[in-house]
Coordinates of C-alpha atoms in Angstrom, one line a residue:
M10 CA -0.3 0.0 -0.3
R11 CA 1.7 3.5 -0.7
W12 CA 1.3 5.9 1.9
Q13 CA 1.6 9.7 2.3
H14 CA 5.3 10.1 1.3
E15 CA 4.5 8.5 -2.2
E16 CA 2.1 10.0 -4.7
P17 CA -1.4 9.9 -4.3
G18 CA -3.5 7.4 -6.5
E19 CA -4.2 3.8 -6.6
D20 CA -2.6 1.1 -5.0
D21 CA -1.6 -2.1 -6.7
D22 CA -4.9 -3.8 -6.8
G23 CA -6.4 -0.9 -7.8
N24 CA -9.2 -0.7 -5.1
F25 CA -7.6 1.2 -2.4
R26 CA -6.7 5.2 -2.9
I27 CA -4.6 7.9 -1.1
F28 CA -6.3 10.8 -1.2
T29 CA -4.7 14.2 -0.4
Y30 CA -6.1 16.9 1.8
R31 CA -6.6 19.3 -0.8
E32 CA -9.0 16.7 -3.2
L33 CA -11.2 15.9 0.2
N34 CA -10.9 19.8 1.2
S35 CA -12.7 20.4 -2.5
A36 CA -15.1 17.5 -2.4
T37 CA -16.4 18.7 0.9
R38 CA -16.6 22.5 0.0
G39 CA -14.1 23.0 2.8
F40 CA -15.8 20.6 5.0
H41 CA -18.8 23.1 5.2
P42 CA -21.5 22.4 7.9
S43 CA -24.4 21.6 5.2
E44 CA -22.4 18.5 3.9
K45 CA -22.1 17.2 7.2
I46 CA -24.3 13.8 7.3
G47 CA -23.5 12.2 10.6
E48 CA -21.2 12.3 14.0
G49 CA -19.8 9.5 15.7
G50 CA -17.6 8.5 18.3
F51 CA -14.8 8.8 16.5
G52 CA -15.5 12.0 14.1
S53 CA -17.5 14.0 11.8
V54 CA -18.8 12.6 8.5
Y55 CA -19.0 14.8 5.2
K56 CA -20.6 14.3 1.9
G57 CA -18.3 15.0 -0.9
Q58 CA -18.0 14.8 -4.7
L59 CA -14.7 13.6 -6.3
R60 CA -13.6 15.3 -9.6
D61 CA -14.9 12.1 -11.3
G62 CA -18.4 12.8 -10.2
S63 CA -18.7 9.9 -7.8
L64 CA -19.9 10.5 -4.3
V65 CA -18.2 9.7 -1.1
A66 CA -18.3 9.8 2.6
V67 CA -15.3 11.3 4.3
K68 CA -14.9 10.5 7.8
V69 CA -12.8 13.2 9.5
L70 CA -11.1 11.4 12.5
S71 CA -11.0 13.1 16.1
I72 CA -8.3 11.3 17.2
E73 CA -4.5 13.0 16.4
L74 CA -2.2 10.8 14.8
D75 CA 0.7 11.6 17.4
S76 CA 3.5 8.8 17.1
V77 CA 4.8 6.3 14.8
K78 CA 3.2 3.5 16.3
G79 CA -0.1 5.3 15.8
E80 CA 0.5 5.6 11.8
R81 CA 1.1 2.0 11.7
G82 CA -2.0 0.9 13.8
F83 CA -4.0 3.4 11.6
V84 CA -2.5 1.5 8.5
A85 CA -3.2 -2.2 9.9
E86 CA -6.7 -0.9 10.4
L87 CA -7.1 0.2 7.0
N88 CA -5.5 -3.0 5.6
T89 CA -8.6 -5.0 7.2
L90 CA -11.1 -2.7 6.4
A91 CA -9.8 -2.6 2.5
N92 CA -9.7 -6.6 2.6
V93 CA -13.4 -6.9 3.9
K94 CA -15.9 -7.5 0.8
H95 CA -19.7 -7.9 1.3
Q96 CA -23.1 -7.0 -0.8
N97 CA -24.3 -5.3 2.8
L98 CA -21.0 -3.4 4.0
V99 CA -19.7 0.0 2.7
I100 CA -17.0 0.0 0.3
L101 CA -14.0 1.6 1.7
R102 CA -12.3 4.0 -1.3
G103 CA -9.3 5.2 0.8
C104 CA -7.9 7.6 3.3
C105 CA -5.8 10.7 3.7
V106 CA -3.1 11.1 6.2
E107 CA -1.6 14.8 6.5
G108 CA -0.2 15.9 9.7
A109 CA -1.7 14.6 12.8
H110 CA -4.9 14.3 11.1
R111 CA -6.4 11.2 9.5
Y112 CA -9.2 10.6 6.8
I113 CA -10.9 7.8 5.6
V114 CA -13.0 7.7 2.8
Y115 CA -16.3 5.4 2.0
D116 CA -18.5 5.0 -0.9
Y117 CA -21.7 7.3 -0.3
M118 CA -24.7 5.2 0.7
E119 CA -27.5 6.7 -1.5
N120 CA -30.3 4.8 -0.7
N121 CA -30.0 4.3 2.9
S122 CA -28.1 4.6 6.1
L123 CA -28.2 2.8 9.6
R124 CA -29.4 5.7 10.7
H125 CA -32.6 5.8 8.4
T126 CA -32.9 2.4 9.1
F127 CA -33.0 2.3 12.7
L128 CA -34.5 5.6 13.2
G129 CA -35.8 7.3 10.0
S130 CA -39.1 7.3 8.4
E131 CA -41.7 4.5 8.6
Q132 CA -41.3 3.7 5.3
K133 CA -37.5 3.2 5.3
R134 CA -37.5 1.7 8.8
M135 CA -37.0 -2.0 8.7
T136 CA -38.9 -4.2 10.8
F137 CA -37.0 -4.1 14.1
S138 CA -39.1 -3.0 17.1
W139 CA -37.9 -1.8 20.3
E140 CA -39.1 -4.8 21.9
A141 CA -36.9 -6.9 19.5
R142 CA -34.0 -4.7 20.6
R143 CA -35.0 -4.8 24.2
D144 CA -35.4 -8.6 24.2
S145 CA -31.6 -9.0 22.5
W146 CA -30.4 -7.1 25.3
A147 CA -32.4 -9.0 28.1
A148 CA -31.2 -12.6 26.1
Y149 CA -27.6 -11.4 27.0
E150 CA -28.1 -10.4 30.4
E151 CA -29.7 -13.7 31.2
K152 CA -27.0 -15.9 29.1
D153 CA -29.8 -17.0 26.7
L154 CA -27.8 -16.0 23.5
L155 CA -29.6 -18.4 21.3
R156 CA -32.7 -16.7 21.9
M157 CA -31.7 -14.1 19.3
V158 CA -31.3 -16.6 16.6
D159 CA -34.0 -16.4 13.9
P160 CA -36.5 -19.3 14.5
M161 CA -36.7 -19.6 10.8
L162 CA -33.3 -21.6 11.0
K163 CA -35.1 -24.2 13.0
M164 CA -32.1 -24.9 14.8
N165 CA -29.8 -25.5 11.7
Y166 CA -26.8 -23.8 12.7
H167 CA -23.7 -24.4 15.1
M168 CA -24.5 -23.3 18.6
E169 CA -21.6 -22.0 19.5
E170 CA -20.6 -20.2 16.3
A171 CA -24.1 -18.4 16.4
K172 CA -22.9 -17.3 20.3
R173 CA -19.7 -15.8 19.1
F174 CA -21.2 -13.7 16.3
L175 CA -23.8 -12.6 18.8
M176 CA -21.2 -11.7 21.2
V177 CA -19.1 -10.2 18.5
G178 CA -22.6 -8.1 17.6
L179 CA -22.9 -6.9 20.9
C180 CA -19.2 -5.9 21.2
C181 CA -19.8 -3.2 18.6
V182 CA -22.9 -1.4 19.3
Q183 CA -22.0 -0.8 23.2
E184 CA -22.7 2.8 23.8
T185 CA -19.2 4.2 24.6
A186 CA -17.4 4.3 21.6
R187 CA -14.2 3.5 22.7
V188 CA -14.7 0.4 24.3
R189 CA -15.7 -1.2 21.1
P190 CA -13.4 -3.7 19.5
R191 CA -11.0 -2.3 16.7
M192 CA -11.6 -3.9 13.0
S193 CA -8.8 -6.2 13.7
E194 CA -9.6 -7.2 17.1
V195 CA -13.2 -8.2 15.4
V196 CA -11.6 -10.1 12.8
D197 CA -9.5 -12.2 15.5
M198 CA -13.0 -12.8 17.1
L199 CA -14.6 -14.0 14.1
S200 CA -11.4 -16.1 13.5
K201 CA -11.6 -17.5 17.1
N202 CA -8.0 -16.2 17.8
I203 CA -9.7 -14.5 20.9
E204 CA -11.7 -15.9 23.6
M205 CA -15.3 -14.2 23.8
E206 CA -15.3 -14.6 27.4
E207 CA -12.6 -12.4 27.9
F208 CA -15.1 -9.1 27.1
Q209 CA -17.4 -7.7 29.4
V210 CA -20.3 -6.2 26.9
S211 CA -21.6 -3.2 28.5
R212 CA -25.2 -1.9 27.4
P213 CA -25.9 -0.6 23.8
G214 CA -26.5 2.8 23.2
F215 CA -30.0 2.3 22.1
V216 CA -30.9 0.4 25.3
N217 CA -30.5 3.8 27.3
D218 CA -32.2 5.6 24.2
M219 CA -35.4 3.9 24.7
R220 CA -35.4 4.5 28.5
N221 CA -34.6 8.0 28.1
A222 CA -37.2 8.3 25.7
R223 CA -40.4 6.8 27.8
T224 CA -38.8 8.8 30.8
R225 CA -39.3 12.0 28.4
R226 CA -42.8 10.9 27.2
Q227 CA -43.9 10.2 31.0
V228 CA -42.9 13.5 32.0
N229 CA -44.6 14.9 29.0
S230 CA -47.8 12.8 29.8
S231 CA -47.7 14.0 33.5
E232 CA -47.3 17.7 32.6
E233 CA -50.1 17.6 30.0
S234 CA -52.4 15.6 32.7
S235 CA -51.5 18.4 35.0
A236 CA -52.2 21.2 32.4
S237 CA -55.4 19.5 31.7
A238 CA -56.3 19.2 35.3
A239 CA -56.0 23.0 36.3
A240 CA -57.7 23.8 33.0
S241 CA -60.7 22.0 34.1
F242 CA -60.4 23.1 37.6
A243 CA -60.2 26.6 36.4
D244 CA -63.3 26.3 34.0
S245 CA -65.5 24.6 36.7
S246 CA -64.7 27.4 39.3
G247 CA -65.0 30.3 37.5
W248 CA -61.4 31.2 38.5
S249 CA -59.1 32.9 35.7
T250 CA -55.6 34.3 36.1
S251 CA -57.2 38.0 35.6
N252 CA -58.4 37.0 39.6
L253 CA -54.8 37.2 40.5
A254 CA -54.7 40.8 39.3
R255 CA -57.4 41.9 41.4

């Protein structure tokens, strides 16, 4: 793989490209706020258009590259990501490293995104209810992971492998980004090079989001009920705010 000391362009297999900062800055109109399409635990994501007209998503990592070890780790992560190919995974186009900053470039997902899948409109949302999400976490807490497996499989799967895949998934959706595994660790997990018993999984973000949403609904409902009761009392007693001025 070519790195920042070489000329930008595609690598030997023609898939992974090293971009210059100037290219990405131009593609995102100077990382203009209107081009910002998301923000995660490790940085913001901007929509961009390359000179050839193709759309990309540029992730601006918020972690500074402050050592050679950090650069090597970054390269290793990208090597892992660039070699992962699947129809349901967004394609890694390339990266940029200039100074202490890092940028990762992906294909832009025009039709949908995970955010729309889970939080978008009813027309675009997948059938994955809050109840199903809550039950998935409950299955982990009750040490009954296989309860999460699609019943349509009718036990036609390797149980230990299913448990491993489910544990990897839970590790990757923990609310705190810094405790989620790196991609190289995920590969080791799936390759059985890491014992899953070593990992303590914390709650996924959506569990707390769901609880917060429920609390807000309860508070709003309580406030509405109080306001309604006060209005009813005022109407029945003939009392109004004008009485206070007297």
